[in-house]
Amino acid sequence: MAILSCQEIKNRIYNKSEPDVQLVVTPLLEPESQLQKGSSSMDIRLGTHFLQQRRTDIGTIEPGKAKSPEIISVLRTVVPVGKEFILHPNQFVLGCSLEYIKMPRDLSAYVVGRSSWGRLGLMVATAIGIHPLFHGIIALELTNMGEVPIILRPGRTIAQIFFHTIEGEVDPQGVITHSAGDSIPQAIYDFPDSELERIIKMGKD
Amino acid sequence: MAILSCQEIKNRIYNKSEPDVQLVVTPLLEPESQLQKGSSSMDIRLGTHFLQQRRTDIGTIEPGKAKSPEIISVLRTVVPVGKEFILHPNQFVLGCSLEYIKMPRDLSAYVVGRSSWGRLGLMVATAIGIHPLFHGIIALELTNMGEVPIILRPGRTIAQIFFHTIEGEVDPQGVITHSAGDSIPQAIYDFPDSELERIIKMGKD
Amino acid sequence: MAILSCQEIKNRIYNKSEPDVQLVVTPLLEPESQLQKGSSSMDIRLGTHFLQQRRTDIGTIEPGKAKSPEIISVLRTVVPVGKEFILHPNQFVLGCSLEYIKMPRDLSAYVVGRSSWGRLGLMVATAIGIHPLFHGIIALELTNMGEVPIILRPGRTIAQIFFHTIEGEVDPQGVITHSAGDSIPQAIYDFPDSELERIIKMGKD
């Protein structure tokens, strides 16, 4: 009643009787290897899309201020399976999972690095929480903390997901949707900043 | 029975009958937005105080060695709501939450970044565990891993807290107290180093 | 039924009747201090072995490609208890725990930094999941995000482990073994890359 064992994750994926508690992972290329016996997590693979910030004409950035990713200079790179992306020391790139994931309403999850990569200095995720009913691909904030360039290959297992059960009801109307299917995560959200306006107003009252 | 759903977090905050299991969050400026329907966490806002290390006259640092924060050169900055703090690439600053939080005795929590910030390269917390009965504001270790300066605005939602239930009894005498109320987190603790003395002595015996 | 309280961790360590659910931690130098009353985690200490990547003759690295750690230039440093290791700003080093840990089959764990170190800018772990039945020492990916060199002393408490209960059966045949006992974590695993071969083949079909 907490973290799901590997067997329990498989049950969620393959037991298609109750759609509400079903976990969707697609493509799941090697179930036996990605859901290794004795583990309590599922390995996910590196996707083919990468987003890099370019320093050319950007002064400063913050979420919600840019109208679209095009306004700040973002370099989009597609690396096909079989090719590689070199991540240099101190470089940051926004990657994504190969897998599309649909969470059931009674699970949350954490995205965590894998030790074989961490030991080379690769940091895999800085925003690691996945909410119930999320559906989409997982954004991976990849940073090379080490001294040596690291070769990233789309298709390789690069992170793992630990699934946690939830206590209490989850409102299905509060679905948190992210970029889904064949699209890539957006670097900048155009979310309303009314909250901050209100708080600033409070400060002035 | 693991991670609390948003509804369950609300129950903890608003059900004031049992003080032992009550969660205190103040100020909670926008409950509907910070405890979004369908999520399993609570958003917290960036506070107004920042601590930076200055390279002027510091050789090396370690916890428990400095008598006070003044001895190592720490720059304290207060940024009022409505103003901004610019975090440059590779810069590290110690921030804090706007909210004061008092944990009940039967919950632990993890502080996790929000994806809208993570995608810009902001790493929000490196020491993410919150213990039962903790009370105080949350220290946020903010680092810009990206290529472009990031604008931080006190009052914006910057991180999220996932609450976990606890198995087993927690001794209320072991309360872990942090800087509370209107004060800011201390950069350096003056904790006793008797442990290490003992271990070094073991090594010599 | 989720995160183990400090008392529950002690029960797992000292209740030797059921080997399957027993947690082994050795050496546990100061149980009262490392398993502090009122907390929900166990502090672990910094070990004496450090691995650094050298930039001399390494072009790029990736997991599974090097035949042995000797082929990429890895500098191994042993720092006895009582001596220190200086971690400079932006430096990354692979350390390890002083403790050898053997997980029971019904627990997973997360390795998390301690706030006294985090506030100095030390990031302690990037690959933080520990699986059931893991046995070995814990690899710590140490990075100094701050502005000032940090003194690391083997024997000091440097991180904490939060233990989580598991839902579902764990197959004891899927034991994930890491470098155990007196050895140090390997920087590079020589794991088979047949997965990737298959995926590349899929892409070509």
Coordinates of C-alpha atoms in Angstrom, one line a residue:
Chain A
M1 CA 0.0 0.0 0.0
A2 CA 2.5 2.5 -1.1
I3 CA 5.0 2.0 -3.9
L4 CA 3.8 -0.6 -6.4
S5 CA 5.9 -3.6 -6.9
C6 CA 6.9 -4.5 -10.5
Q7 CA 4.3 -7.3 -10.5
E8 CA 1.6 -4.8 -9.4
I9 CA 2.6 -2.4 -12.2
K10 CA 2.2 -5.3 -14.7
N11 CA -1.2 -6.0 -13.2
R12 CA -2.2 -2.4 -13.8
I13 CA -1.0 -2.5 -17.4
Y14 CA -2.4 -5.9 -18.4
N15 CA -5.6 -6.1 -16.5
K16 CA -7.9 -4.3 -18.8
S17 CA -11.2 -4.9 -16.9
E18 CA -11.3 -1.7 -15.0
P19 CA -10.4 1.3 -17.1
D20 CA -10.3 3.7 -14.1
V21 CA -7.4 2.0 -12.5
Q22 CA -5.6 0.9 -15.7
L23 CA -2.1 2.2 -16.4
V24 CA -1.4 2.8 -20.1
V25 CA 2.3 2.7 -21.3
T26 CA 2.9 2.7 -25.0
P27 CA 5.1 1.6 -26.6
L28 CA 6.3 -0.8 -24.0
L29 CA 9.1 -2.4 -26.1
E30 CA 10.5 -4.8 -23.6
P31 CA 8.2 -5.5 -20.7
E32 CA 10.4 -8.1 -19.1
S33 CA 13.4 -5.8 -19.1
Q34 CA 11.7 -2.5 -18.3
L35 CA 9.6 -4.1 -15.5
Q36 CA 12.4 -6.2 -14.1
K37 CA 11.6 -8.9 -11.6
G38 CA 12.2 -7.9 -8.1
S39 CA 12.2 -4.2 -8.8
S40 CA 9.6 -1.7 -7.7
S41 CA 9.7 0.6 -10.7
M42 CA 9.3 0.8 -14.5
D43 CA 12.2 1.9 -16.7
I44 CA 11.4 4.4 -19.4
R45 CA 13.3 5.2 -22.6
L46 CA 14.7 8.4 -24.0
G47 CA 12.5 9.9 -26.8
T48 CA 13.7 11.4 -30.0
H49 CA 12.9 15.1 -29.4
F50 CA 15.1 17.6 -27.7
L51 CA 14.6 21.3 -26.9
Q52 CA 17.5 23.6 -26.1
Q53 CA 17.5 27.2 -25.1
R54 CA 19.6 29.5 -27.3
R55 CA 21.4 32.5 -25.9
T56 CA 21.1 34.5 -29.1
D57 CA 18.3 37.0 -28.4
I58 CA 16.9 36.1 -25.1
G59 CA 17.3 38.4 -22.2
T60 CA 15.4 36.7 -19.4
I61 CA 12.6 34.1 -19.3
E62 CA 9.8 33.2 -16.9
P63 CA 6.9 30.8 -17.2
G64 CA 3.8 32.4 -18.7
K65 CA 5.4 35.5 -20.1
A66 CA 6.3 34.4 -23.6
K67 CA 3.4 34.0 -26.0
S68 CA 4.9 31.0 -27.7
P69 CA 8.1 28.9 -27.7
E70 CA 9.1 30.6 -30.9
I71 CA 9.5 34.0 -29.3
I72 CA 12.3 32.8 -27.1
S73 CA 14.9 31.1 -29.2
V74 CA 14.4 27.4 -28.7
L75 CA 16.3 25.0 -30.8
R76 CA 14.3 21.8 -31.6
T77 CA 16.3 18.8 -32.5
V78 CA 15.0 15.4 -33.6
V79 CA 17.4 12.5 -33.2
P80 CA 16.2 9.3 -34.8
V81 CA 16.6 6.0 -33.0
G82 CA 20.1 4.8 -33.9
K83 CA 21.6 8.3 -33.8
E84 CA 23.0 10.1 -30.8
F85 CA 22.7 13.4 -28.9
I86 CA 25.9 14.5 -27.1
L87 CA 25.3 16.3 -23.8
H88 CA 28.3 18.3 -22.8
P89 CA 29.4 19.1 -19.3
N90 CA 27.1 21.7 -17.6
Q91 CA 24.7 21.5 -20.6
F92 CA 21.0 21.4 -20.0
V93 CA 18.5 20.0 -22.6
L94 CA 14.8 19.2 -22.3
G95 CA 14.2 15.7 -23.5
C96 CA 11.2 13.4 -23.3
S97 CA 10.2 9.8 -22.8
L98 CA 9.7 7.5 -25.8
E99 CA 6.6 6.2 -23.9
Y100 CA 3.2 7.8 -23.8
I101 CA 1.8 7.3 -20.3
K102 CA -1.8 7.5 -19.0
M103 CA -2.1 7.4 -15.3
P104 CA -5.1 5.9 -13.5
R105 CA -7.0 8.0 -11.0
D106 CA -5.6 6.3 -7.9
L107 CA -1.9 6.6 -8.6
S108 CA 0.8 9.3 -8.5
A109 CA 4.4 8.7 -9.5
Y110 CA 7.9 10.0 -9.2
V111 CA 10.4 10.1 -12.1
V112 CA 13.9 9.2 -10.9
G113 CA 17.2 8.8 -12.5
R114 CA 18.9 5.4 -13.1
S115 CA 22.1 4.8 -11.3
S116 CA 24.1 3.7 -14.4
W117 CA 23.5 7.2 -15.8
G118 CA 23.7 9.1 -12.5
R119 CA 27.2 7.7 -12.0
L120 CA 28.3 9.4 -15.2
G121 CA 27.0 12.7 -13.9
L122 CA 23.7 12.8 -15.7
M123 CA 20.9 14.4 -13.8
V124 CA 17.6 13.2 -15.4
A125 CA 14.7 15.1 -13.8
T126 CA 14.2 18.1 -11.7
A127 CA 10.4 18.2 -11.8
I128 CA 9.6 14.7 -10.9
G129 CA 6.0 14.4 -9.8
I130 CA 3.3 12.8 -12.0
H131 CA -0.3 13.4 -11.0
P132 CA -3.2 11.0 -11.3
L133 CA -5.0 11.0 -14.7
F134 CA -2.0 12.7 -16.3
H135 CA -1.6 11.6 -19.9
G136 CA 1.2 12.4 -22.2
I137 CA 4.9 11.9 -22.6
I138 CA 7.2 12.6 -19.7
A139 CA 9.4 15.7 -19.9
L140 CA 13.0 14.9 -18.9
E141 CA 15.2 17.8 -17.7
L142 CA 18.6 16.4 -18.7
T143 CA 21.8 18.0 -17.3
N144 CA 25.4 16.8 -17.5
M145 CA 26.9 17.5 -14.1
G146 CA 30.1 15.6 -14.9
E147 CA 33.4 16.4 -16.6
V148 CA 33.0 14.4 -19.8
P149 CA 30.4 14.6 -22.7
I150 CA 27.7 12.0 -22.3
I151 CA 26.2 10.2 -25.3
L152 CA 22.4 10.0 -25.2
R153 CA 20.7 7.5 -27.5
P154 CA 16.9 7.7 -28.1
G155 CA 15.5 4.3 -27.2
R156 CA 17.8 3.6 -24.3
T157 CA 16.3 3.2 -20.9
I158 CA 17.2 6.5 -19.1
A159 CA 14.9 6.9 -16.1
Q160 CA 12.6 4.9 -13.9
I161 CA 9.1 5.6 -12.6
F162 CA 8.0 4.7 -9.0
F163 CA 4.2 4.5 -8.7
H164 CA 2.5 5.4 -5.4
T165 CA -1.0 4.7 -4.3
I166 CA -3.2 7.6 -3.3
E167 CA -5.2 8.2 -0.2
G168 CA -8.5 9.9 -0.7
E169 CA -10.7 10.7 -3.7
V170 CA -9.4 12.3 -6.9
D171 CA -11.8 14.5 -8.9
P172 CA -11.8 13.3 -12.5
Q173 CA -12.7 16.7 -13.6
G174 CA -9.4 18.1 -12.5
V175 CA -7.5 16.2 -15.2
I176 CA -4.0 17.6 -15.7
T177 CA -3.3 17.2 -19.4
H178 CA 0.1 17.6 -20.9
S179 CA 1.3 17.5 -24.5
A180 CA 0.2 14.1 -25.7
G181 CA 0.9 11.5 -28.4
D182 CA 3.3 12.5 -31.0
S183 CA 3.9 16.1 -29.9
I184 CA 6.8 17.2 -27.7
P185 CA 6.6 19.0 -24.3
Q186 CA 6.3 22.8 -24.6
A187 CA 9.2 24.7 -23.1
I188 CA 6.9 27.6 -22.1
Y189 CA 3.3 27.5 -21.0
D190 CA 1.1 30.4 -21.8
F191 CA -0.7 30.1 -18.4
P192 CA -2.7 33.0 -17.0
D193 CA -0.9 35.1 -14.5
S194 CA -4.0 36.3 -12.7
E195 CA -2.8 34.8 -9.4
L196 CA 0.3 37.0 -9.3
E197 CA -1.7 40.1 -10.3
R198 CA -4.0 39.4 -7.3
I199 CA -1.2 38.9 -4.9
I200 CA 0.6 42.1 -6.0
K201 CA -2.7 43.9 -5.6
M202 CA -3.0 42.5 -2.0
G203 CA 0.5 43.9 -1.3
K204 CA -0.6 47.3 -2.4
D205 CA -3.9 47.4 -0.4
Chain B
M1 CA -2.9 5.1 2.0
A2 CA 0.2 6.7 0.7
I3 CA 0.3 10.0 -1.2
L4 CA -2.6 12.3 -0.1
S5 CA -5.0 13.4 -2.8
C6 CA -5.7 17.0 -3.1
Q7 CA -9.1 16.5 -1.4
E8 CA -7.4 14.7 1.5
I9 CA -4.9 17.6 1.9
K10 CA -7.9 20.0 2.1
N11 CA -9.5 17.8 4.7
R12 CA -6.3 18.0 6.8
I13 CA -6.2 21.8 6.5
Y14 CA -9.8 22.5 7.2
N15 CA -10.8 19.8 9.6
K16 CA -9.8 21.5 12.9
S17 CA -11.2 18.9 15.3
E18 CA -8.0 16.9 15.8
P19 CA -5.0 19.1 16.3
D20 CA -2.6 16.2 16.1
V21 CA -3.4 15.3 12.5
Q22 CA -4.1 18.9 11.3
L23 CA -1.9 20.4 8.6
V24 CA -1.3 24.2 8.9
V25 CA -0.5 26.2 5.8
T26 CA -0.4 30.0 6.2
P27 CA -1.0 32.1 4.2
L28 CA -2.9 29.9 1.7
L29 CA -3.7 32.7 -0.7
E30 CA -5.6 30.7 -3.4
P31 CA -6.7 27.3 -2.0
E32 CA -8.6 26.4 -5.2
S33 CA -5.5 27.1 -7.4
Q34 CA -2.8 25.8 -5.1
L35 CA -4.8 22.6 -4.3
Q36 CA -6.0 21.9 -7.8
K37 CA -8.8 19.4 -8.3
G38 CA -7.4 16.1 -9.6
S39 CA -3.9 16.7 -8.3
S40 CA -2.2 14.9 -5.5
S41 CA 0.0 17.8 -4.2
M42 CA -0.1 21.4 -2.9
D43 CA 1.6 24.2 -4.7
I44 CA 3.7 26.5 -2.6
R45 CA 4.8 30.1 -3.4
L46 CA 8.2 31.7 -3.5
G47 CA 8.9 33.8 -0.4
T48 CA 10.6 37.2 -0.3
H49 CA 14.0 36.3 1.3
F50 CA 17.1 35.1 -0.5
L51 CA 20.5 34.1 0.7
Q52 CA 23.6 34.1 -1.5
Q53 CA 27.1 33.0 -0.8
R54 CA 29.7 35.6 -1.5
R55 CA 33.1 34.6 -2.7
T56 CA 34.9 37.5 -1.1
D57 CA 36.6 36.1 2.0
I58 CA 35.4 32.5 2.3
G59 CA 37.9 29.8 1.8
T60 CA 35.8 26.7 2.4
I61 CA 32.6 25.9 4.3
E62 CA 31.0 23.0 6.0
P63 CA 28.0 22.6 8.2
G64 CA 28.5 23.2 11.9
K65 CA 31.9 24.9 11.6
A66 CA 30.9 28.6 11.3
K67 CA 29.8 30.2 14.5
S68 CA 27.2 32.3 12.7
P69 CA 26.0 33.2 9.2
E70 CA 27.9 36.5 9.5
I71 CA 31.3 34.8 9.6
I72 CA 30.9 33.4 6.1
S73 CA 29.9 36.2 3.8
V74 CA 26.3 35.7 3.1
L75 CA 24.3 38.3 1.2
R76 CA 20.7 38.6 2.3
T77 CA 18.3 40.1 -0.2
V78 CA 14.7 40.9 0.5
V79 CA 12.6 41.1 -2.7
P80 CA 9.1 42.5 -2.0
V81 CA 6.1 41.0 -3.8
G82 CA 5.8 42.8 -7.1
K83 CA 9.6 42.9 -7.6
E84 CA 11.8 40.3 -9.1
F85 CA 15.0 38.4 -8.5
I86 CA 17.1 37.4 -11.5
L87 CA 18.7 33.9 -11.3
H88 CA 21.5 33.7 -13.8
P89 CA 22.8 30.5 -15.5
N90 CA 24.7 28.2 -13.0
Q91 CA 23.7 30.5 -10.2
F92 CA 22.6 29.1 -6.8
V93 CA 20.5 31.0 -4.3
L94 CA 18.8 29.8 -1.1
G95 CA 15.2 30.9 -1.2
C96 CA 12.2 30.0 0.9
S97 CA 8.5 29.4 0.7
L98 CA 6.0 32.2 1.3
E99 CA 4.0 29.7 3.4
Y100 CA 4.6 28.7 6.9
I101 CA 3.9 25.0 7.3
K102 CA 3.2 22.9 10.4
M103 CA 3.2 19.2 9.7
P104 CA 0.9 16.8 11.6
R105 CA 2.5 13.8 13.4
D106 CA 1.4 11.2 10.9
L107 CA 2.6 12.8 7.6
S108 CA 6.0 13.2 5.9
A109 CA 6.4 15.2 2.6
Y110 CA 8.6 15.7 -0.4
V111 CA 9.2 19.1 -2.0
V112 CA 9.3 18.7 -5.8
G113 CA 9.8 21.2 -8.6
R114 CA 6.9 22.3 -10.9
S115 CA 7.3 21.3 -14.5
S116 CA 6.7 24.8 -15.9
W117 CA 9.8 26.0 -14.1
G118 CA 11.8 22.8 -14.6
R119 CA 11.5 23.2 -18.3
L120 CA 13.3 26.5 -18.1
G121 CA 16.1 24.8 -16.3
L122 CA 15.2 25.8 -12.8
M123 CA 16.1 23.2 -10.1
V124 CA 14.0 23.9 -7.1
A125 CA 15.0 21.7 -4.2
T126 CA 18.0 19.5 -3.4
A127 CA 17.0 18.5 0.1
I128 CA 13.4 17.6 -0.3
G129 CA 12.3 15.7 2.8
I130 CA 10.0 17.2 5.3
H131 CA 9.5 15.3 8.6
P132 CA 6.4 14.9 10.8
L133 CA 5.9 17.8 13.2
F134 CA 8.2 20.1 11.3
H135 CA 7.1 23.6 11.5
G136 CA 8.5 26.6 9.7
I137 CA 9.0 27.9 6.2
I138 CA 10.5 25.6 3.5
A139 CA 14.0 26.3 2.4
L140 CA 14.3 26.2 -1.4
E141 CA 17.7 25.5 -3.0
L142 CA 17.2 27.3 -6.4
T143 CA 19.7 26.7 -9.2
N144 CA 19.4 27.8 -12.8
M145 CA 20.7 24.9 -14.9
G146 CA 19.7 26.5 -18.1
E147 CA 21.3 29.0 -20.6
V148 CA 19.2 32.0 -19.9
P149 CA 18.5 34.2 -16.8
I150 CA 15.3 33.2 -15.1
I151 CA 13.0 35.8 -13.5
L152 CA 11.9 34.8 -10.0
R153 CA 8.9 36.6 -8.5
P154 CA 8.0 36.3 -4.8
G155 CA 4.4 35.2 -4.6
R156 CA 4.4 32.9 -7.7
T157 CA 3.8 29.2 -7.2
I158 CA 7.3 27.7 -7.6
A159 CA 7.2 24.2 -6.1
Q160 CA 4.8 21.5 -5.0
I161 CA 4.6 19.3 -1.9
F162 CA 3.5 15.7 -2.0
F163 CA 2.3 14.4 1.4
H164 CA 2.8 10.8 2.4
T165 CA 1.2 8.9 5.3
I166 CA 3.5 7.3 7.8
E167 CA 3.6 3.8 9.2
G168 CA 4.4 3.5 12.8
E169 CA 4.4 5.8 15.8
V170 CA 6.2 9.1 15.8
D171 CA 7.6 10.4 19.1
P172 CA 6.2 13.9 19.6
Q173 CA 9.3 14.7 21.8
G174 CA 11.5 14.4 18.7
V175 CA 10.1 17.5 17.1
I176 CA 12.4 18.8 14.4
T177 CA 12.0 22.6 14.6
H178 CA 13.2 24.9 11.8
S179 CA 13.3 28.7 11.6
A180 CA 9.7 29.7 12.0
G181 CA 7.3 32.5 11.3
D182 CA 8.8 35.7 10.0
S183 CA 12.5 34.6 10.1
I184 CA 14.4 33.1 7.2
P185 CA 16.3 29.8 7.0
Q186 CA 19.8 29.9 8.4
A187 CA 22.5 29.1 5.9
I188 CA 24.7 27.5 8.5
Y189 CA 23.7 25.5 11.5
D190 CA 25.8 25.6 14.6
F191 CA 25.2 22.0 15.4
P192 CA 27.5 20.0 17.7
D193 CA 30.1 18.0 15.9
S194 CA 30.5 15.5 18.7
E195 CA 29.5 12.6 16.4
L196 CA 32.4 13.1 14.1
E197 CA 34.8 13.5 17.1
R198 CA 33.7 10.1 18.3
I199 CA 34.1 8.5 14.9
I200 CA 37.6 9.9 14.4
K201 CA 38.5 8.6 17.9
M202 CA 37.2 5.2 16.9
G203 CA 39.5 5.3 13.9
K204 CA 42.5 6.0 16.1
D205 CA 41.7 3.3 18.8
Chain C
M1 CA 1.4 2.2 5.4
A2 CA 3.7 4.3 3.4
I3 CA 6.8 6.0 4.8
L4 CA 8.3 4.2 7.8
S5 CA 8.6 6.2 11.0
C6 CA 11.9 6.2 12.7
Q7 CA 10.5 3.8 15.3
E8 CA 9.4 1.4 12.5
I9 CA 12.8 1.6 10.9
K10 CA 14.4 0.6 14.3
N11 CA 11.9 -2.3 14.5
R12 CA 13.0 -3.5 11.1
I13 CA 16.7 -3.3 12.1
Y14 CA 16.5 -4.9 15.5
N15 CA 13.7 -7.4 15.1
K16 CA 15.7 -10.4 13.9
S17 CA 13.0 -13.0 13.9
E18 CA 11.9 -12.7 10.3
P19 CA 14.9 -12.4 7.9
D20 CA 12.7 -11.6 5.0
V21 CA 11.5 -8.3 6.3
Q22 CA 14.7 -7.4 8.2
L23 CA 16.6 -4.3 7.3
V24 CA 20.4 -4.6 7.6
V25 CA 22.5 -1.4 8.2
T26 CA 26.2 -1.8 9.1
P27 CA 28.0 -0.1 10.6
L28 CA 25.2 1.9 12.4
L29 CA 27.6 4.0 14.5
E30 CA 25.1 6.1 16.4
P31 CA 21.5 4.7 16.2
E32 CA 20.0 7.3 18.5
S33 CA 21.4 10.1 16.3
Q34 CA 21.0 8.6 12.9
L35 CA 17.5 7.5 13.7
Q36 CA 16.4 10.6 15.4
K37 CA 13.2 10.5 17.5
G38 CA 10.3 12.1 15.6
S39 CA 11.8 11.8 12.2
S40 CA 10.7 9.5 9.4
S41 CA 14.1 8.7 7.9
M42 CA 17.6 7.3 8.7
D43 CA 20.7 9.4 8.3
I44 CA 23.6 7.8 6.4
R45 CA 27.3 8.8 6.6
L46 CA 29.8 9.6 3.9
G47 CA 32.1 6.8 3.0
T48 CA 35.8 7.0 2.3
H49 CA 35.9 6.3 -1.4
F50 CA 35.6 8.9 -4.2
L51 CA 35.6 8.5 -8.0
Q52 CA 36.3 11.4 -10.3
Q53 CA 36.2 11.6 -14.1
R54 CA 39.4 12.9 -15.6
R55 CA 39.3 14.9 -18.7
T56 CA 42.6 13.7 -20.0
D57 CA 41.9 11.2 -22.7
I58 CA 38.1 10.7 -22.6
G59 CA 36.1 11.9 -25.6
T60 CA 32.6 10.8 -24.6
I61 CA 31.1 8.2 -22.3
E62 CA 27.9 6.3 -22.1
P63 CA 26.8 3.4 -19.8
G64 CA 27.7 -0.1 -21.1
K65 CA 30.2 1.0 -23.7
A66 CA 33.5 1.0 -21.7
K67 CA 34.9 -2.4 -20.9
S68 CA 36.1 -1.4 -17.5
P69 CA 36.5 1.7 -15.4
E70 CA 40.2 1.8 -16.2
I71 CA 39.5 2.5 -19.9
I72 CA 37.9 5.8 -19.1
S73 CA 40.2 7.8 -16.9
V74 CA 38.7 7.6 -13.5
L75 CA 40.6 8.9 -10.5
R76 CA 40.0 6.9 -7.4
T77 CA 40.7 8.6 -4.1
V78 CA 40.5 7.1 -0.6
V79 CA 40.0 9.6 2.2
P80 CA 40.5 8.1 5.6
V81 CA 38.1 9.1 8.4
G82 CA 39.6 12.3 10.0
K83 CA 40.8 13.7 6.6
E84 CA 38.8 15.7 4.2
F85 CA 37.8 16.0 0.5
I86 CA 37.2 19.5 -0.9
L87 CA 34.4 19.7 -3.4
H88 CA 34.8 22.8 -5.5
P89 CA 32.0 24.9 -7.1
N90 CA 30.5 23.0 -10.1
Q91 CA 32.5 19.9 -9.3
F92 CA 31.0 16.5 -9.5
V93 CA 32.3 13.5 -7.6
L94 CA 30.9 10.0 -7.1
G95 CA 31.0 9.1 -3.4
C96 CA 29.4 6.4 -1.4
S97 CA 27.8 5.7 2.0
L98 CA 29.8 4.4 4.9
E99 CA 27.0 2.0 5.6
Y100 CA 26.3 -1.3 3.9
I101 CA 22.6 -1.7 3.5
K102 CA 20.5 -4.8 2.8
M103 CA 16.9 -4.1 1.9
P104 CA 14.0 -6.4 2.9
R105 CA 11.7 -7.7 0.1
D106 CA 8.8 -5.4 1.1
L107 CA 10.5 -2.0 1.2
S108 CA 11.8 0.5 -1.4
A109 CA 13.6 3.7 -0.4
Y110 CA 14.6 7.1 -1.6
V111 CA 18.0 8.7 -0.8
V112 CA 17.5 12.4 -0.1
G113 CA 19.9 15.2 0.8
R114 CA 20.0 16.8 4.3
S115 CA 19.1 20.4 4.6
S116 CA 22.2 21.5 6.4
W117 CA 24.2 20.4 3.3
G118 CA 21.7 21.5 0.8
R119 CA 21.8 25.0 2.1
L120 CA 25.5 25.2 1.3
G121 CA 24.7 24.2 -2.3
L122 CA 25.6 20.5 -2.0
M123 CA 23.4 18.2 -4.2
V124 CA 23.7 14.7 -2.8
A125 CA 21.9 12.3 -5.1
T126 CA 20.6 12.3 -8.6
A127 CA 19.6 8.6 -8.8
I128 CA 17.7 8.2 -5.6
G129 CA 15.7 5.0 -5.8
I130 CA 16.6 1.9 -3.9
H131 CA 14.9 -1.3 -4.8
P132 CA 13.7 -4.2 -2.5
L133 CA 16.4 -6.8 -1.8
F134 CA 19.2 -4.4 -2.9
H135 CA 22.3 -5.0 -0.9
G136 CA 25.4 -2.9 -1.1
I137 CA 26.7 0.5 -0.3
I138 CA 24.8 3.5 -1.6
A139 CA 26.4 5.5 -4.5
L140 CA 26.1 9.3 -3.8
E141 CA 26.4 11.7 -6.8
L142 CA 27.8 14.7 -5.0
T143 CA 27.8 18.1 -6.8
N144 CA 28.6 21.5 -5.4
M145 CA 26.1 23.9 -6.9
G146 CA 27.3 26.8 -4.7
E147 CA 29.9 29.5 -4.9
V148 CA 32.3 28.2 -2.2
P149 CA 34.4 25.0 -1.8
I150 CA 32.6 22.6 0.5
I151 CA 34.6 20.3 2.9
L152 CA 33.4 16.7 2.9
R153 CA 34.5 14.5 5.8
P154 CA 34.0 10.7 5.6
G155 CA 32.0 9.7 8.6
R156 CA 29.7 12.7 8.7
T157 CA 26.0 12.2 8.1
I158 CA 25.4 13.5 4.6
A159 CA 22.1 12.1 3.4
Q160 CA 18.9 10.5 4.6
I161 CA 16.9 7.5 3.5
F162 CA 13.1 7.4 3.5
F163 CA 11.8 3.9 3.5
H164 CA 8.5 3.1 1.7
T165 CA 6.3 0.0 2.0
I166 CA 5.5 -1.9 -1.2
E167 CA 2.2 -3.0 -2.6
G168 CA 2.2 -6.4 -4.3
E169 CA 4.6 -9.3 -4.4
V170 CA 8.3 -9.0 -5.1
D171 CA 10.0 -11.8 -6.9
P172 CA 13.1 -12.8 -4.8
Q173 CA 14.8 -14.1 -7.9
G174 CA 15.0 -10.6 -9.4
V175 CA 17.5 -9.5 -6.8
I176 CA 19.3 -6.3 -7.9
T177 CA 22.8 -6.7 -6.6
H178 CA 25.2 -3.8 -6.4
S179 CA 28.8 -3.6 -5.4
A180 CA 28.8 -4.9 -1.9
G181 CA 30.8 -4.9 1.3
D182 CA 34.2 -3.3 1.1
S183 CA 34.2 -2.6 -2.6
I184 CA 33.2 0.8 -4.2
P185 CA 30.5 1.5 -6.7
Q186 CA 31.6 1.0 -10.3
A187 CA 31.5 4.1 -12.4
I188 CA 30.6 2.2 -15.6
Y189 CA 28.6 -1.0 -15.8
D190 CA 29.4 -3.4 -18.5
F191 CA 25.8 -4.2 -19.1
P192 CA 24.6 -5.8 -22.4
D193 CA 23.3 -3.4 -25.0
S194 CA 21.1 -6.0 -26.7
E195 CA 18.0 -3.9 -26.0
L196 CA 19.2 -1.0 -28.0
E197 CA 20.3 -3.3 -30.9
R198 CA 16.8 -4.7 -31.0
I199 CA 15.2 -1.3 -31.0
I200 CA 17.5 0.0 -33.8
K201 CA 16.6 -3.1 -35.8
M202 CA 13.0 -2.3 -35.2
G203 CA 13.5 1.1 -36.6
K204 CA 15.1 -0.3 -39.7
D205 CA 12.4 -2.9 -40.4

